[in-house]
Short mmCIF file of C-alpha atoms and ligand atoms in Angstrom, two decimals:
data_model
loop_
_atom_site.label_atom_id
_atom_site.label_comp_id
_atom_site.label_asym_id
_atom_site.label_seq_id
_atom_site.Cartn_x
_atom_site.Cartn_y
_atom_site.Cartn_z
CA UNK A 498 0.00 0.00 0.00
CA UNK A 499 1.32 3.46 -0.91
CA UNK A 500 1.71 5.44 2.27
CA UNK A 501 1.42 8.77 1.84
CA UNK A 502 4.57 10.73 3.01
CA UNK A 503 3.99 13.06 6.24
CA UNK A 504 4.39 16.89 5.54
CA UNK A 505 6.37 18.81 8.45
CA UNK A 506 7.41 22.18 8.44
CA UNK A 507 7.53 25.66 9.85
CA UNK A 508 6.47 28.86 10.54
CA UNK A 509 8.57 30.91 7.78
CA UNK A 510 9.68 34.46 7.78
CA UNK A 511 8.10 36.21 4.09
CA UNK A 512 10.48 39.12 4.44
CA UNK A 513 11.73 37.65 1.04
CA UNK A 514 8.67 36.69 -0.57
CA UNK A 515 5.83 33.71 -0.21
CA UNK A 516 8.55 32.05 -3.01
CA UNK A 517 11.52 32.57 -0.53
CA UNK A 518 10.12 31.02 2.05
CA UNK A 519 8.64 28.04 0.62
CA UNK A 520 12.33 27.68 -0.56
CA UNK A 521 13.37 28.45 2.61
CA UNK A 522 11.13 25.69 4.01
CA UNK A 523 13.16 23.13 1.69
CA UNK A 524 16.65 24.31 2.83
CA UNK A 525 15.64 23.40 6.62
CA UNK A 526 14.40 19.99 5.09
CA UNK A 527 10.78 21.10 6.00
CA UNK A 528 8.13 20.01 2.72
CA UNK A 529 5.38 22.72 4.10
CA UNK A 530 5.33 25.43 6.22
CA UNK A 531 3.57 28.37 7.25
CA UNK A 532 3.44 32.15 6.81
CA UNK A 533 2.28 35.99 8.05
CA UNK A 534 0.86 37.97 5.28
CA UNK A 535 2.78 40.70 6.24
CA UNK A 536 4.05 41.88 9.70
CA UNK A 537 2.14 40.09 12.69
CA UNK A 538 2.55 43.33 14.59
CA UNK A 539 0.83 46.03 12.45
CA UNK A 540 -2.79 45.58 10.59
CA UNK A 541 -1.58 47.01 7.46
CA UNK A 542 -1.24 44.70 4.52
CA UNK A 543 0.31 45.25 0.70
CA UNK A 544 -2.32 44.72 -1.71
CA UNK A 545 -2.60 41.09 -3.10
CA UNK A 546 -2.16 42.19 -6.91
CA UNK A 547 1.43 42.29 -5.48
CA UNK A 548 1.75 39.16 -5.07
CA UNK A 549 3.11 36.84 -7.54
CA UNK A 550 1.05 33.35 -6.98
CA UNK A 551 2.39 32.02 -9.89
CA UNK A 552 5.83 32.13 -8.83
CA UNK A 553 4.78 30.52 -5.33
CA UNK A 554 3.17 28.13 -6.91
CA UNK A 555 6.54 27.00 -9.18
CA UNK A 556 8.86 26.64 -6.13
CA UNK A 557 6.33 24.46 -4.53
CA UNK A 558 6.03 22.24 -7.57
CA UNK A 559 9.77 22.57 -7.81
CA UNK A 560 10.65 21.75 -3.90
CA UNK A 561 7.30 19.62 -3.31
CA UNK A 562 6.61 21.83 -0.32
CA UNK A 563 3.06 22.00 0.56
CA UNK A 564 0.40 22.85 1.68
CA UNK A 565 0.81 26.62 3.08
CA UNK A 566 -0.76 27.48 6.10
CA UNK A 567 -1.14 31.46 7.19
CA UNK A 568 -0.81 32.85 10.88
CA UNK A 569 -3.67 35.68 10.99
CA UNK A 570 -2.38 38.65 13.31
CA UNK A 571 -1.75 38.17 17.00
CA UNK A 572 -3.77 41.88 17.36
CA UNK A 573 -7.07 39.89 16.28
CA UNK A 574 -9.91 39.76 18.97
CA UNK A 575 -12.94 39.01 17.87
CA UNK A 576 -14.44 38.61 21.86
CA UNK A 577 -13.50 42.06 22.78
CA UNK A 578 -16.70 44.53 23.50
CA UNK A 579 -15.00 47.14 21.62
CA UNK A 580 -16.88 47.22 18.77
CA UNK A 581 -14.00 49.38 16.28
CA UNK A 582 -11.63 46.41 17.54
CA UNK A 583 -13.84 43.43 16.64
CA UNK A 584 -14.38 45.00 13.05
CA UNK A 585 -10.88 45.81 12.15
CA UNK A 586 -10.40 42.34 13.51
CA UNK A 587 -12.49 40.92 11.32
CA UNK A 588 -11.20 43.33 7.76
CA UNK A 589 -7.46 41.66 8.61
CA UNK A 590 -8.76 38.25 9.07
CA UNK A 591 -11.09 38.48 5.56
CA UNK A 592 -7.58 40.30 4.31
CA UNK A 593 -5.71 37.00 5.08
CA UNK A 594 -8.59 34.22 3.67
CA UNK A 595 -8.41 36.72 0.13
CA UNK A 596 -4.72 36.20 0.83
CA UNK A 597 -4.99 32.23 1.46
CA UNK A 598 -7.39 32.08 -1.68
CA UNK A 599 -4.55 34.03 -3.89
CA UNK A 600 -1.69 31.32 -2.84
CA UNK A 601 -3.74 28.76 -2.78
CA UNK A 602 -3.33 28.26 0.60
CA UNK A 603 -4.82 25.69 2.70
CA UNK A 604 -6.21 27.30 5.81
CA UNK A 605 -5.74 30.23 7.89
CA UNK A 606 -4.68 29.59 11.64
CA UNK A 607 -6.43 32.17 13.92
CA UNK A 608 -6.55 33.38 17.41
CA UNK A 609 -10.36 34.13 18.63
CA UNK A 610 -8.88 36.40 21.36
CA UNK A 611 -9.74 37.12 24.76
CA UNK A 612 -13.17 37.40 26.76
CA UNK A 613 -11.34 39.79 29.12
CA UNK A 614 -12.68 38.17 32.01
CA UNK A 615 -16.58 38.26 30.73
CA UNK A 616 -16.66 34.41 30.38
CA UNK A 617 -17.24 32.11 26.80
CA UNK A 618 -21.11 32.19 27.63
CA UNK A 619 -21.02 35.81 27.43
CA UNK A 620 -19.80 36.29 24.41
CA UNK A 621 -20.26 33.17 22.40
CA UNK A 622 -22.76 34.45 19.93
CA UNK A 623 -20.93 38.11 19.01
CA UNK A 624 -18.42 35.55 18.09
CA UNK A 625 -20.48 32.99 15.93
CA UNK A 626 -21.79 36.18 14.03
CA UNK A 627 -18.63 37.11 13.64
CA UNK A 628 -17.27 33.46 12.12
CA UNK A 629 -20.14 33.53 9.96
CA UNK A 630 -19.96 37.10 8.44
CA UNK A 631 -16.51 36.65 7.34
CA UNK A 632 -17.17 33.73 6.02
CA UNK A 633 -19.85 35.07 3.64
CA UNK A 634 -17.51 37.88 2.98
CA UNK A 635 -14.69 35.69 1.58
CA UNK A 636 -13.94 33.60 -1.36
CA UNK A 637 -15.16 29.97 -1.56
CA UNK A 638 -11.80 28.29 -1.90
CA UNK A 639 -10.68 29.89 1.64
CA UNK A 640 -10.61 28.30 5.02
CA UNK A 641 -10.72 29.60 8.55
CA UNK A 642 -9.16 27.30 11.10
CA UNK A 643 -9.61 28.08 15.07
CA UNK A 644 -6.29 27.64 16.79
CA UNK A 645 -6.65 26.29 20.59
CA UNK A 646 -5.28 28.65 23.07
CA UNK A 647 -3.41 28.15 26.15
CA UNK A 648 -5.82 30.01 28.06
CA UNK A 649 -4.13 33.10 29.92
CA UNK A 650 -6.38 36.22 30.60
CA UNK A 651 -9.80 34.58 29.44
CA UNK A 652 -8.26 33.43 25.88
CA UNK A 653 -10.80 31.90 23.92
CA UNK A 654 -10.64 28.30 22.84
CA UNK A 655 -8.56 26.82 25.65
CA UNK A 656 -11.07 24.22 26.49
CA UNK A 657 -11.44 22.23 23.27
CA UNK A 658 -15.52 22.25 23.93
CA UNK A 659 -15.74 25.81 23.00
CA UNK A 660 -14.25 24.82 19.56
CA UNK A 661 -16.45 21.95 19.18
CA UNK A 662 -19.44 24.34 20.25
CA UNK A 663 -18.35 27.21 17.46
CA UNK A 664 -17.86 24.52 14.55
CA UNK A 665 -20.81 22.96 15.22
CA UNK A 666 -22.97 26.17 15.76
CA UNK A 667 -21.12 28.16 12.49
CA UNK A 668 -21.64 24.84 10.57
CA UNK A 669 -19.50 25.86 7.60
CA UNK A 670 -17.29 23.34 5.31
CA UNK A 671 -14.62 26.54 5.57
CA UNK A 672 -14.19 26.87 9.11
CA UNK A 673 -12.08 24.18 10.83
CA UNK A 674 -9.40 24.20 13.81
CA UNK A 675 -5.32 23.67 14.55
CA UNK A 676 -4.60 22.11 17.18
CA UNK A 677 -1.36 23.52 19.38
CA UNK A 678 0.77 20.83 21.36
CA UNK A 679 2.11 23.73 23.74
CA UNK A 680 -1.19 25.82 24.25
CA UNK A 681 -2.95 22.17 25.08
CA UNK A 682 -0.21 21.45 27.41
CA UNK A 683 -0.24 24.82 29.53
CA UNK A 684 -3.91 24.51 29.38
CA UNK A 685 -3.80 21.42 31.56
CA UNK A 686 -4.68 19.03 28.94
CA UNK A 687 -2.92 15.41 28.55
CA UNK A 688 -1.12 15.22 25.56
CA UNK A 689 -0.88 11.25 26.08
CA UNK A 690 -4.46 11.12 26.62
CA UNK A 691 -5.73 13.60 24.51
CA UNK A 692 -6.69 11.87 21.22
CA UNK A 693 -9.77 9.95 23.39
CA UNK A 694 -11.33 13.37 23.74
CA UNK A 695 -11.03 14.47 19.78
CA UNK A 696 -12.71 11.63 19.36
CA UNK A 697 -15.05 12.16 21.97
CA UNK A 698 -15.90 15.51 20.77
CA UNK A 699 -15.79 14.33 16.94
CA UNK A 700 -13.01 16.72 16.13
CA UNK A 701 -10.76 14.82 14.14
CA UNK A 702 -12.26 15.38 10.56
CA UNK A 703 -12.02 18.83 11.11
CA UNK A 704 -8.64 19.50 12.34
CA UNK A 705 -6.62 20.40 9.57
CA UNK A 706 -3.27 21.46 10.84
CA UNK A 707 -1.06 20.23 13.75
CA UNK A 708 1.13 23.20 15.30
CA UNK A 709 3.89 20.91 16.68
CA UNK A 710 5.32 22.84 19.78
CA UNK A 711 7.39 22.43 22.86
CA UNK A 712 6.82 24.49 25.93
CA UNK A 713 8.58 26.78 28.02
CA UNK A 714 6.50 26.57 31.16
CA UNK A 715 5.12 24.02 33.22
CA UNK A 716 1.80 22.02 32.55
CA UNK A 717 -1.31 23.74 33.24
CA UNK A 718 0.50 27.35 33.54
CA UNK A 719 -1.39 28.86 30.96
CA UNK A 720 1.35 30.50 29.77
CA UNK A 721 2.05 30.56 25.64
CA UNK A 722 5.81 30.21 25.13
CA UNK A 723 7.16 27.96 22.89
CA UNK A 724 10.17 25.76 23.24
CA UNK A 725 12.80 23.97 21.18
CA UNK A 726 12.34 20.09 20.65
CA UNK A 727 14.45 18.78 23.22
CA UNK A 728 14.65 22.13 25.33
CA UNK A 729 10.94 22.29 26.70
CA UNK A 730 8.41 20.94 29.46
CA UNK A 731 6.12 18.40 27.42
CA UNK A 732 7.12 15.06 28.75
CA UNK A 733 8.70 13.53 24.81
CA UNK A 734 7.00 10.11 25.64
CA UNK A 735 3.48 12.45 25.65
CA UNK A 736 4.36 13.76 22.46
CA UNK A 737 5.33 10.43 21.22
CA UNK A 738 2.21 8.87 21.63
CA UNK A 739 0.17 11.70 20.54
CA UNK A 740 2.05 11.57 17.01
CA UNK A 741 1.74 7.65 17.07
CA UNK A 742 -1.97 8.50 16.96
CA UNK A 743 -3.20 6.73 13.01
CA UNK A 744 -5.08 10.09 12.87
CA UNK A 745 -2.36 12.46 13.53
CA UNK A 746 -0.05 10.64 10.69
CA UNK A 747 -2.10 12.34 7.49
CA UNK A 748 -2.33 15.90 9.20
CA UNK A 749 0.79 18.30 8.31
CA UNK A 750 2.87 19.03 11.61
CA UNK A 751 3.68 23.20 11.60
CA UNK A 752 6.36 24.08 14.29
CA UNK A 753 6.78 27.91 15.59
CA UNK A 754 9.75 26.72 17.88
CA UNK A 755 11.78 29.87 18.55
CA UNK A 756 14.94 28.47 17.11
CA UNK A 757 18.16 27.34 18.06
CA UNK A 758 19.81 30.81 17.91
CA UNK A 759 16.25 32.83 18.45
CA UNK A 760 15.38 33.55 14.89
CA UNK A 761 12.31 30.86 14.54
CA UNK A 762 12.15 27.33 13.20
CA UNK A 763 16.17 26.01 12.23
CA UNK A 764 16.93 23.05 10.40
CA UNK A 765 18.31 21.71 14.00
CA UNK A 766 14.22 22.31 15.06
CA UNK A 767 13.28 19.67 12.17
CA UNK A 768 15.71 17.37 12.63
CA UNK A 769 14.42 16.74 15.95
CA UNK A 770 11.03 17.19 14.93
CA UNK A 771 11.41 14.17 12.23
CA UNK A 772 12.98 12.29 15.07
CA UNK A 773 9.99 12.62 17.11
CA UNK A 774 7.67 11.82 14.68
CA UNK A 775 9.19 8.70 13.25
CA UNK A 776 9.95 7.16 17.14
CA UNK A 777 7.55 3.69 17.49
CA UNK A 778 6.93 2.71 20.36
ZN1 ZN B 1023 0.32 27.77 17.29
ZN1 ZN B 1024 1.66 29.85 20.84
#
């Protein structure tokens, strides 16, 4: 039987260009890897006639490095009950689905945001409004995907439920979740145990992405800081079995490990990443 091969990759600087970094991607022996569509820190964006898809498209037929994932901005809160916040949150994040559509992308990665202390219950509908009008607003061909959070100051979508509850409630084809090794782990949730509860919740046919990360901080600390394979918190027999899981195996692995010397993902970062991944127990 053909098998076919896993994809595992990185979050990828586009300083250079979409092309650049899916070439950088192949130079750290990554074969997919995610992007920003423009600085993570600012909401401006360069227009998307700028963008040459065409020549993305040829390195990844050259390199074989897909599929592309997009980071939407860290400033994005679609739970806050500032109204001029929630709607420039939601321009950037229809910004980066046109974006994902151009490149043929395969998903943008999103963080809800933060309640602020108000609770999930209280603000569960502003956000399934939300979902669904930037959904409607956005080409056909572009997906959404809820990223898990590791739950600090009332951060939505720590507790897996509340994903199940907003994919179930938006009920769209385009709107799907990542699931984040380190944000489960500092949210208190068992990596070695945790693939009873996707099934549980019947969230495996939606999750599309795998952000494979270490942590910096112990379990259950909330806290979101990534670590190096081999550097972090996450017990590696945990993350062992978790990627022995036959549903993990066809779902592309994304690292945002901070890197070896501090500049992001290194080739050192797949290396071990590939190690983990291909350890049977
Ligand atoms: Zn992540
Ligand atoms: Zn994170």
């Amino acid at each position: 039987m053909m098998v076919a091969i896993r994809r595992l990759g990185a979050h990828l600087s586009t300083s250079g260009g979409v092309d650049q970094a899916v070439r950088q991607a192949a130079a750290i022996g990554a074969n997919c890897l995610q992007v920003f569509s423009g600085s993570p820190r600012m909401w401006r964006r360069t227009s998307l006639d700028k963008i040459d898809a065409v020549k993305i498209q040829t390195a990844q037929n050259e390199l074989d490095v897909r599929p592309i994932f997009t980071h939407a901005l860290y400033l994005v809160n679609l739970a806050s009950d500032k109204s001029e916040l929630v709607q420039i949150s939601a321009e950037s994040l229809k910004h980066d689905l046109r974006f994902d559509s151009h490149i043929q992308g395969s998903g943008v990665v999103v963080h809800l945001g933060s309640h602020q202390g108000r609770g999930f219950e209280a603000m569960k509908l502003q956000l399934v409004e939300q979902l669904r009008q930037i959904l409607a607003d956005t080409p056909p061909n572009s997906t959404l995907l809820i990223e898990n959070s590791a739950g600090q100051n009332g951060k939505i979508a720590s507790d897996l439920t509340e994903i199940r509850w907003l994919l179930s409630q938006v009920s769209s084809s385009r709107l799907n979740w990542c699931f984040d090794t380190c944000h489960a782990f500092a949210a208190g949730i068992n990596l070695a145990s945790v693939a009873a509860e996707l099934t549980a919740l019947d969230l495996w046919s939606s999750l599309k992405v795998i952000h494979l990360n270490d942590s910096r901080d112990p379990f259950n600390s909330g806290r979101d800081r990534h670590g190096n394979f081999g550097e972090g918190t996450i017990p590696t027999e945990s993350l062992r079995h978790f990627l022995q899981t036959p549903q993990v195996k066809s779902i592309p692995l994304i690292t945002e490990a901070p890197g070896f010397d501090g500049h992001g993902p290194d080739a050192e970062n797949i290396i071990r990443m590939k190690t983990l991944v291909s350890y049977n127990t």
